[in-house]
Amino acid sequence: TQLLEQSPQFLSIQEGENLTVYCNSSSVFSSLQWYRQEPGEGPVLLVTVVTGGEVKKLKRLTFQFGDARKDSSLHITAAQPGDTGLYLCAGRDTGTASKLTFGTGTRLQVTL
Amino acid sequence: NAGVTQTPKFQVLKTGQSMTLQCAQDMNHNSMYWYRQDPGMGLRLIYYSASEGTTDKGEVPNGYNVSRLNKREFSLRLESAAPSQTSVYFCASSVPGAAVYGYTFGSGTRLTVV
């Protein structure tokens, strides 16, 4: 079983601060996705990165896939209370179609 | 609204009781999945169905069974519930090649076994 470790596990910041969440594995993934989950709901896809070194931006969120396709990061600029939630990375391994392995999650709280 | 529908949303069972969690999707997706979510452990795959008529074990299948009733429906059954099965259960669906398109999740079933 491939493991995806996320850090930090919890993060509490004030509105306007910047933050970075990390997703690390010893395994190579063919692609990696980031999801956000709000209380009482299922995760919702934010982005997919496929190529090693790829950087994608979604408004104030910047996602990067590591060169070796073993790790990824999510950077949020000028966090807002609406960014509050559980952030999950998920990797698709190189040998299995469609199945995703999810990370341990980072719970972010942004306060005024 | 299109998406994945799970029932029930909440359930309390006594140890040893059985129940079936229902999941249906209306997006014509081929693949469906059952995950459980526990604090600090992310989402762990219980069973999945790559296409209608097929099911396979995931990471944590013990104590569960599944049925892919048709293309739309994928149910999860607990034959004899145990306290260790207290969790939030999510059903998801995807088109083949989820690496690009991602999963669509239901809103979950919160199960407590006492």
PDB file of C-alpha atoms in Angstrom:
ATOM      1  CA  THR A   1       0.000   0.000   0.000  1.00  0.00           C
ATOM      2  CA  GLN A   2       1.392   3.383  -0.996  1.00  0.00           C
ATOM      3  CA  LEU A   3       1.323   6.054   1.690  1.00  0.00           C
ATOM      4  CA  LEU A   4       0.880   9.788   1.268  1.00  0.00           C
ATOM      5  CA  GLU A   5       1.880  11.837   4.283  1.00  0.00           C
ATOM      6  CA  GLN A   6       0.628  15.379   4.577  1.00  0.00           C
ATOM      7  CA  SER A   7       2.059  18.128   6.760  1.00  0.00           C
ATOM      8  CA  PRO A   8       1.127  19.940   8.777  1.00  0.00           C
ATOM      9  CA  GLN A   9      -1.813  17.973  10.122  1.00  0.00           C
ATOM     10  CA  PHE A  10      -3.459  21.117  11.507  1.00  0.00           C
ATOM     11  CA  LEU A  11      -2.987  24.773  10.639  1.00  0.00           C
ATOM     12  CA  SER A  12      -4.701  27.769  12.207  1.00  0.00           C
ATOM     13  CA  ILE A  13      -3.899  31.163  10.703  1.00  0.00           C
ATOM     14  CA  GLN A  14      -5.338  34.636  10.411  1.00  0.00           C
ATOM     15  CA  GLU A  15      -6.874  36.128   7.313  1.00  0.00           C
ATOM     16  CA  GLY A  16      -4.247  37.517   4.959  1.00  0.00           C
ATOM     17  CA  GLU A  17      -1.450  35.130   5.902  1.00  0.00           C
ATOM     18  CA  ASN A  18       0.257  32.793   3.440  1.00  0.00           C
ATOM     19  CA  LEU A  19       0.628  29.047   3.988  1.00  0.00           C
ATOM     20  CA  THR A  20       2.012  25.918   2.364  1.00  0.00           C
ATOM     21  CA  VAL A  21       0.766  22.346   2.734  1.00  0.00           C
ATOM     22  CA  TYR A  22       3.000  19.433   1.795  1.00  0.00           C
ATOM     23  CA  CYS A  23       2.180  15.973   0.458  1.00  0.00           C
ATOM     24  CA  ASN A  24       5.024  13.431   0.459  1.00  0.00           C
ATOM     25  CA  SER A  25       5.495   9.807  -0.546  1.00  0.00           C
ATOM     26  CA  SER A  26       8.324   7.382  -1.213  1.00  0.00           C
ATOM     27  CA  SER A  27       6.408   6.125  -4.250  1.00  0.00           C
ATOM     28  CA  VAL A  28       6.129   7.582  -7.723  1.00  0.00           C
ATOM     29  CA  PHE A  29       2.679   8.636  -8.887  1.00  0.00           C
ATOM     30  CA  SER A  30       1.495   9.057 -12.445  1.00  0.00           C
ATOM     31  CA  SER A  31      -0.596  12.029 -11.350  1.00  0.00           C
ATOM     32  CA  LEU A  32      -1.686  13.798  -8.198  1.00  0.00           C
ATOM     33  CA  GLN A  33      -4.894  15.535  -7.245  1.00  0.00           C
ATOM     34  CA  TRP A  34      -5.856  17.966  -4.509  1.00  0.00           C
ATOM     35  CA  TYR A  35      -9.315  17.986  -2.937  1.00  0.00           C
ATOM     36  CA  ARG A  36     -10.992  20.253  -0.378  1.00  0.00           C
ATOM     37  CA  GLN A  37     -13.593  18.919   2.022  1.00  0.00           C
ATOM     38  CA  GLU A  38     -16.002  20.973   4.117  1.00  0.00           C
ATOM     39  CA  PRO A  39     -17.806  19.675   7.217  1.00  0.00           C
ATOM     40  CA  GLY A  40     -20.628  17.269   6.414  1.00  0.00           C
ATOM     41  CA  GLU A  41     -19.687  17.024   2.745  1.00  0.00           C
ATOM     42  CA  GLY A  42     -17.561  14.852   0.522  1.00  0.00           C
ATOM     43  CA  PRO A  43     -14.235  16.022  -0.935  1.00  0.00           C
ATOM     44  CA  VAL A  44     -14.350  18.232  -4.026  1.00  0.00           C
ATOM     45  CA  LEU A  45     -11.620  18.177  -6.665  1.00  0.00           C
ATOM     46  CA  LEU A  46      -9.478  21.336  -6.891  1.00  0.00           C
ATOM     47  CA  VAL A  47      -6.771  20.395  -9.383  1.00  0.00           C
ATOM     48  CA  THR A  48      -4.884  17.580 -11.106  1.00  0.00           C
ATOM     49  CA  VAL A  49      -1.144  17.731 -11.834  1.00  0.00           C
ATOM     50  CA  VAL A  50       0.373  15.199 -14.177  1.00  0.00           C
ATOM     51  CA  THR A  51       3.873  16.211 -15.247  1.00  0.00           C
ATOM     52  CA  GLY A  52       6.889  16.294 -12.923  1.00  0.00           C
ATOM     53  CA  GLY A  53       7.657  19.921 -12.041  1.00  0.00           C
ATOM     54  CA  GLU A  54       4.216  21.092 -13.163  1.00  0.00           C
ATOM     55  CA  VAL A  55       2.790  24.206 -11.513  1.00  0.00           C
ATOM     56  CA  LYS A  56      -0.903  25.101 -11.655  1.00  0.00           C
ATOM     57  CA  LYS A  57      -2.613  28.176 -10.277  1.00  0.00           C
ATOM     58  CA  LEU A  58      -6.220  28.463  -9.189  1.00  0.00           C
ATOM     59  CA  LYS A  59      -6.778  32.088  -8.128  1.00  0.00           C
ATOM     60  CA  ARG A  60      -4.830  32.375  -4.824  1.00  0.00           C
ATOM     61  CA  LEU A  61      -3.925  28.669  -4.741  1.00  0.00           C
ATOM     62  CA  THR A  62      -0.707  27.385  -6.346  1.00  0.00           C
ATOM     63  CA  PHE A  63      -0.123  23.650  -6.769  1.00  0.00           C
ATOM     64  CA  GLN A  64       3.208  22.062  -7.638  1.00  0.00           C
ATOM     65  CA  PHE A  65       4.111  18.474  -8.532  1.00  0.00           C
ATOM     66  CA  GLY A  66       7.625  17.436  -7.589  1.00  0.00           C
ATOM     67  CA  ASP A  67      10.174  16.745 -10.323  1.00  0.00           C
ATOM     68  CA  ALA A  68      10.333  13.059  -9.336  1.00  0.00           C
ATOM     69  CA  ARG A  69       6.494  12.826  -9.063  1.00  0.00           C
ATOM     70  CA  LYS A  70       6.743  11.698  -5.430  1.00  0.00           C
ATOM     71  CA  ASP A  71       5.600  14.882  -3.713  1.00  0.00           C
ATOM     72  CA  SER A  72       3.414  17.927  -4.117  1.00  0.00           C
ATOM     73  CA  SER A  73       2.689  21.222  -2.408  1.00  0.00           C
ATOM     74  CA  LEU A  74      -0.244  23.573  -2.102  1.00  0.00           C
ATOM     75  CA  HIS A  75       0.467  27.236  -1.420  1.00  0.00           C
ATOM     76  CA  ILE A  76      -2.299  29.668  -0.497  1.00  0.00           C
ATOM     77  CA  THR A  77      -1.641  33.393  -0.741  1.00  0.00           C
ATOM     78  CA  ALA A  78      -3.555  35.828   1.458  1.00  0.00           C
ATOM     79  CA  ALA A  79      -5.791  33.189   3.038  1.00  0.00           C
ATOM     80  CA  GLN A  80      -9.467  33.971   3.554  1.00  0.00           C
ATOM     81  CA  PRO A  81     -12.042  32.429   5.926  1.00  0.00           C
ATOM     82  CA  GLY A  82     -13.605  30.747   2.895  1.00  0.00           C
ATOM     83  CA  ASP A  83     -10.413  28.678   2.520  1.00  0.00           C
ATOM     84  CA  THR A  84     -11.191  26.874   5.782  1.00  0.00           C
ATOM     85  CA  GLY A  85     -11.538  23.113   5.324  1.00  0.00           C
ATOM     86  CA  LEU A  86      -9.753  19.789   5.084  1.00  0.00           C
ATOM     87  CA  TYR A  87      -7.257  19.566   2.218  1.00  0.00           C
ATOM     88  CA  LEU A  88      -6.494  16.116   0.833  1.00  0.00           C
ATOM     89  CA  CYS A  89      -3.927  15.086  -1.727  1.00  0.00           C
ATOM     90  CA  ALA A  90      -4.507  11.913  -3.719  1.00  0.00           C
ATOM     91  CA  GLY A  91      -2.116  10.037  -5.955  1.00  0.00           C
ATOM     92  CA  ARG A  92      -2.760   7.681  -8.796  1.00  0.00           C
ATOM     93  CA  ASP A  93      -0.055   5.053  -8.917  1.00  0.00           C
ATOM     94  CA  THR A  94       1.639   4.028 -12.108  1.00  0.00           C
ATOM     95  CA  GLY A  95       0.233   0.517 -12.216  1.00  0.00           C
ATOM     96  CA  THR A  96      -3.450   0.672 -11.316  1.00  0.00           C
ATOM     97  CA  ALA A  97      -6.115   2.280 -13.435  1.00  0.00           C
ATOM     98  CA  SER A  98      -8.425   4.801 -11.773  1.00  0.00           C
ATOM     99  CA  LYS A  99      -7.737   4.007  -8.108  1.00  0.00           C
ATOM    100  CA  LEU A 100      -6.531   6.867  -5.964  1.00  0.00           C
ATOM    101  CA  THR A 101      -4.581   6.725  -2.707  1.00  0.00           C
ATOM    102  CA  PHE A 102      -5.482   9.600  -0.394  1.00  0.00           C
ATOM    103  CA  GLY A 103      -3.208  11.480   1.949  1.00  0.00           C
ATOM    104  CA  THR A 104      -3.731  11.874   5.664  1.00  0.00           C
ATOM    105  CA  GLY A 105      -5.204  15.369   5.290  1.00  0.00           C
ATOM    106  CA  THR A 106      -4.441  18.913   6.489  1.00  0.00           C
ATOM    107  CA  ARG A 107      -7.124  20.735   8.433  1.00  0.00           C
ATOM    108  CA  LEU A 108      -6.935  24.483   7.798  1.00  0.00           C
ATOM    109  CA  GLN A 109      -8.735  27.133   9.817  1.00  0.00           C
ATOM    110  CA  VAL A 110      -8.600  30.765   8.742  1.00  0.00           C
ATOM    111  CA  THR A 111      -9.891  33.325  11.222  1.00  0.00           C
ATOM    112  CA  LEU A 112     -10.671  37.025  10.871  1.00  0.00           C
TER     113      LEU A 112
ATOM    114  CA  ASN B   1     -28.911  17.969  -9.125  1.00  0.00           C
ATOM    115  CA  ALA B   2     -26.574  15.507 -10.795  1.00  0.00           C
ATOM    116  CA  GLY B   3     -24.149  13.709  -8.563  1.00  0.00           C
ATOM    117  CA  VAL B   4     -23.704  10.901  -6.062  1.00  0.00           C
ATOM    118  CA  THR B   5     -26.472  10.206  -3.546  1.00  0.00           C
ATOM    119  CA  GLN B   6     -25.855   8.245  -0.356  1.00  0.00           C
ATOM    120  CA  THR B   7     -28.401   6.965   2.121  1.00  0.00           C
ATOM    121  CA  PRO B   8     -28.766   7.090   5.053  1.00  0.00           C
ATOM    122  CA  LYS B   9     -26.853  10.160   6.251  1.00  0.00           C
ATOM    123  CA  PHE B  10     -26.650   8.958   9.852  1.00  0.00           C
ATOM    124  CA  GLN B  11     -26.996   5.521  11.460  1.00  0.00           C
ATOM    125  CA  VAL B  12     -26.444   4.022  14.899  1.00  0.00           C
ATOM    126  CA  LEU B  13     -26.056   0.250  15.107  1.00  0.00           C
ATOM    127  CA  LYS B  14     -25.568  -2.164  17.956  1.00  0.00           C
ATOM    128  CA  THR B  15     -22.623  -4.540  17.768  1.00  0.00           C
ATOM    129  CA  GLY B  16     -23.567  -7.549  15.665  1.00  0.00           C
ATOM    130  CA  GLN B  17     -26.342  -5.851  13.704  1.00  0.00           C
ATOM    131  CA  SER B  18     -26.232  -5.696   9.920  1.00  0.00           C
ATOM    132  CA  MET B  19     -27.009  -2.905   7.510  1.00  0.00           C
ATOM    133  CA  THR B  20     -26.572  -1.813   3.910  1.00  0.00           C
ATOM    134  CA  LEU B  21     -25.341   1.589   2.810  1.00  0.00           C
ATOM    135  CA  GLN B  22     -26.814   2.682  -0.492  1.00  0.00           C
ATOM    136  CA  CYS B  23     -25.119   4.719  -3.206  1.00  0.00           C
ATOM    137  CA  ALA B  24     -26.406   5.871  -6.586  1.00  0.00           C
ATOM    138  CA  GLN B  25     -24.908   8.114  -9.271  1.00  0.00           C
ATOM    139  CA  ASP B  26     -26.599   9.678 -12.261  1.00  0.00           C
ATOM    140  CA  MET B  27     -23.530  10.771 -14.236  1.00  0.00           C
ATOM    141  CA  ASN B  28     -23.175   7.546 -16.257  1.00  0.00           C
ATOM    142  CA  HIS B  29     -19.799   6.854 -14.618  1.00  0.00           C
ATOM    143  CA  ASN B  30     -18.319   3.392 -15.048  1.00  0.00           C
ATOM    144  CA  SER B  31     -16.277   3.226 -11.837  1.00  0.00           C
ATOM    145  CA  MET B  32     -17.555   3.421  -8.268  1.00  0.00           C
ATOM    146  CA  TYR B  33     -15.797   3.298  -4.902  1.00  0.00           C
ATOM    147  CA  TRP B  34     -16.434   2.985  -1.176  1.00  0.00           C
ATOM    148  CA  TYR B  35     -14.084   4.744   1.248  1.00  0.00           C
ATOM    149  CA  ARG B  36     -14.073   5.177   4.990  1.00  0.00           C
ATOM    150  CA  GLN B  37     -12.719   8.290   6.663  1.00  0.00           C
ATOM    151  CA  ASP B  38     -11.246   8.265  10.154  1.00  0.00           C
ATOM    152  CA  PRO B  39      -9.490  11.152  11.951  1.00  0.00           C
ATOM    153  CA  GLY B  40      -5.851  11.522  10.932  1.00  0.00           C
ATOM    154  CA  MET B  41      -6.039   8.689   8.407  1.00  0.00           C
ATOM    155  CA  GLY B  42      -7.454  10.360   5.334  1.00  0.00           C
ATOM    156  CA  LEU B  43      -9.675   8.231   3.113  1.00  0.00           C
ATOM    157  CA  ARG B  44      -9.090   4.479   2.904  1.00  0.00           C
ATOM    158  CA  LEU B  45     -10.479   2.391   0.069  1.00  0.00           C
ATOM    159  CA  ILE B  46     -12.789  -0.449   1.131  1.00  0.00           C
ATOM    160  CA  TYR B  47     -14.003  -1.841  -2.202  1.00  0.00           C
ATOM    161  CA  TYR B  48     -14.275  -0.583  -5.730  1.00  0.00           C
ATOM    162  CA  SER B  49     -16.023  -1.491  -8.949  1.00  0.00           C
ATOM    163  CA  ALA B  50     -14.145  -0.584 -12.110  1.00  0.00           C
ATOM    164  CA  SER B  51     -17.205  -1.317 -14.242  1.00  0.00           C
ATOM    165  CA  GLU B  52     -20.649  -2.865 -13.996  1.00  0.00           C
ATOM    166  CA  GLY B  53     -20.366  -6.525 -13.054  1.00  0.00           C
ATOM    167  CA  THR B  54     -16.946  -6.308 -11.403  1.00  0.00           C
ATOM    168  CA  THR B  55     -15.875  -5.631  -7.820  1.00  0.00           C
ATOM    169  CA  ASP B  56     -12.469  -5.735  -6.144  1.00  0.00           C
ATOM    170  CA  LYS B  57     -11.059  -5.376  -2.660  1.00  0.00           C
ATOM    171  CA  GLY B  58      -9.354  -2.211  -1.597  1.00  0.00           C
ATOM    172  CA  GLU B  59      -7.081  -1.491   1.321  1.00  0.00           C
ATOM    173  CA  VAL B  60      -9.497  -2.329   4.194  1.00  0.00           C
ATOM    174  CA  PRO B  61     -12.152  -4.841   2.958  1.00  0.00           C
ATOM    175  CA  ASN B  62     -12.486  -7.047   6.053  1.00  0.00           C
ATOM    176  CA  GLY B  63     -15.988  -6.991   7.537  1.00  0.00           C
ATOM    177  CA  TYR B  64     -17.609  -5.567   4.403  1.00  0.00           C
ATOM    178  CA  ASN B  65     -19.263  -6.824   1.241  1.00  0.00           C
ATOM    179  CA  VAL B  66     -20.394  -4.929  -1.833  1.00  0.00           C
ATOM    180  CA  SER B  67     -22.836  -5.312  -4.688  1.00  0.00           C
ATOM    181  CA  ARG B  68     -22.735  -3.465  -7.997  1.00  0.00           C
ATOM    182  CA  LEU B  69     -26.439  -3.730  -8.685  1.00  0.00           C
ATOM    183  CA  ASN B  70     -26.287  -1.943 -12.043  1.00  0.00           C
ATOM    184  CA  LYS B  71     -24.288   0.888 -13.580  1.00  0.00           C
ATOM    185  CA  ARG B  72     -25.894   3.468 -11.268  1.00  0.00           C
ATOM    186  CA  GLU B  73     -25.892   1.683  -7.906  1.00  0.00           C
ATOM    187  CA  PHE B  74     -23.144   0.329  -5.643  1.00  0.00           C
ATOM    188  CA  SER B  75     -24.050  -0.808  -2.134  1.00  0.00           C
ATOM    189  CA  LEU B  76     -21.892  -1.578   0.901  1.00  0.00           C
ATOM    190  CA  ARG B  77     -23.018  -4.156   3.465  1.00  0.00           C
ATOM    191  CA  LEU B  78     -21.875  -4.707   7.016  1.00  0.00           C
ATOM    192  CA  GLU B  79     -22.931  -8.226   7.987  1.00  0.00           C
ATOM    193  CA  SER B  80     -22.040  -8.036  11.686  1.00  0.00           C
ATOM    194  CA  ALA B  81     -21.128  -4.523  12.749  1.00  0.00           C
ATOM    195  CA  ALA B  82     -18.222  -3.933  15.137  1.00  0.00           C
ATOM    196  CA  PRO B  83     -17.236  -0.763  17.049  1.00  0.00           C
ATOM    197  CA  SER B  84     -14.094  -0.564  14.857  1.00  0.00           C
ATOM    198  CA  GLN B  85     -16.410   0.121  11.922  1.00  0.00           C
ATOM    199  CA  THR B  86     -17.536   3.413  13.455  1.00  0.00           C
ATOM    200  CA  SER B  87     -16.569   5.886  10.758  1.00  0.00           C
ATOM    201  CA  VAL B  88     -17.781   8.192   8.018  1.00  0.00           C
ATOM    202  CA  TYR B  89     -18.372   6.301   4.779  1.00  0.00           C
ATOM    203  CA  PHE B  90     -18.096   7.930   1.372  1.00  0.00           C
ATOM    204  CA  CYS B  91     -19.174   6.634  -1.998  1.00  0.00           C
ATOM    205  CA  ALA B  92     -17.543   8.073  -5.112  1.00  0.00           C
ATOM    206  CA  SER B  93     -17.725   7.605  -8.850  1.00  0.00           C
ATOM    207  CA  SER B  94     -15.510   8.425 -11.799  1.00  0.00           C
ATOM    208  CA  VAL B  95     -15.033   7.971 -15.496  1.00  0.00           C
ATOM    209  CA  PRO B  96     -12.121   5.736 -16.505  1.00  0.00           C
ATOM    210  CA  GLY B  97      -8.900   7.677 -16.263  1.00  0.00           C
ATOM    211  CA  ALA B  98      -9.700   9.366 -12.967  1.00  0.00           C
ATOM    212  CA  ALA B  99      -6.195  10.825 -13.013  1.00  0.00           C
ATOM    213  CA  VAL B 100      -7.555  13.656 -15.114  1.00  0.00           C
ATOM    214  CA  TYR B 101     -11.225  13.860 -14.230  1.00  0.00           C
ATOM    215  CA  GLY B 102     -11.186  13.118 -10.517  1.00  0.00           C
ATOM    216  CA  TYR B 103     -13.769  11.516  -8.317  1.00  0.00           C
ATOM    217  CA  THR B 104     -17.236  12.817  -7.507  1.00  0.00           C
ATOM    218  CA  PHE B 105     -18.147  12.079  -3.906  1.00  0.00           C
ATOM    219  CA  GLY B 106     -21.416  11.738  -2.077  1.00  0.00           C
ATOM    220  CA  SER B 107     -21.986  13.633   1.153  1.00  0.00           C
ATOM    221  CA  GLY B 108     -21.268  10.623   3.350  1.00  0.00           C
ATOM    222  CA  THR B 109     -22.899   8.328   5.900  1.00  0.00           C
ATOM    223  CA  ARG B 110     -21.887   8.790   9.528  1.00  0.00           C
ATOM    224  CA  LEU B 111     -22.065   5.371  11.192  1.00  0.00           C
ATOM    225  CA  THR B 112     -21.718   4.731  14.911  1.00  0.00           C
ATOM    226  CA  VAL B 113     -21.511   1.171  16.239  1.00  0.00           C
ATOM    227  CA  VAL B 114     -22.135   0.848  19.973  1.00  0.00           C
TER     228      VAL B 114
END
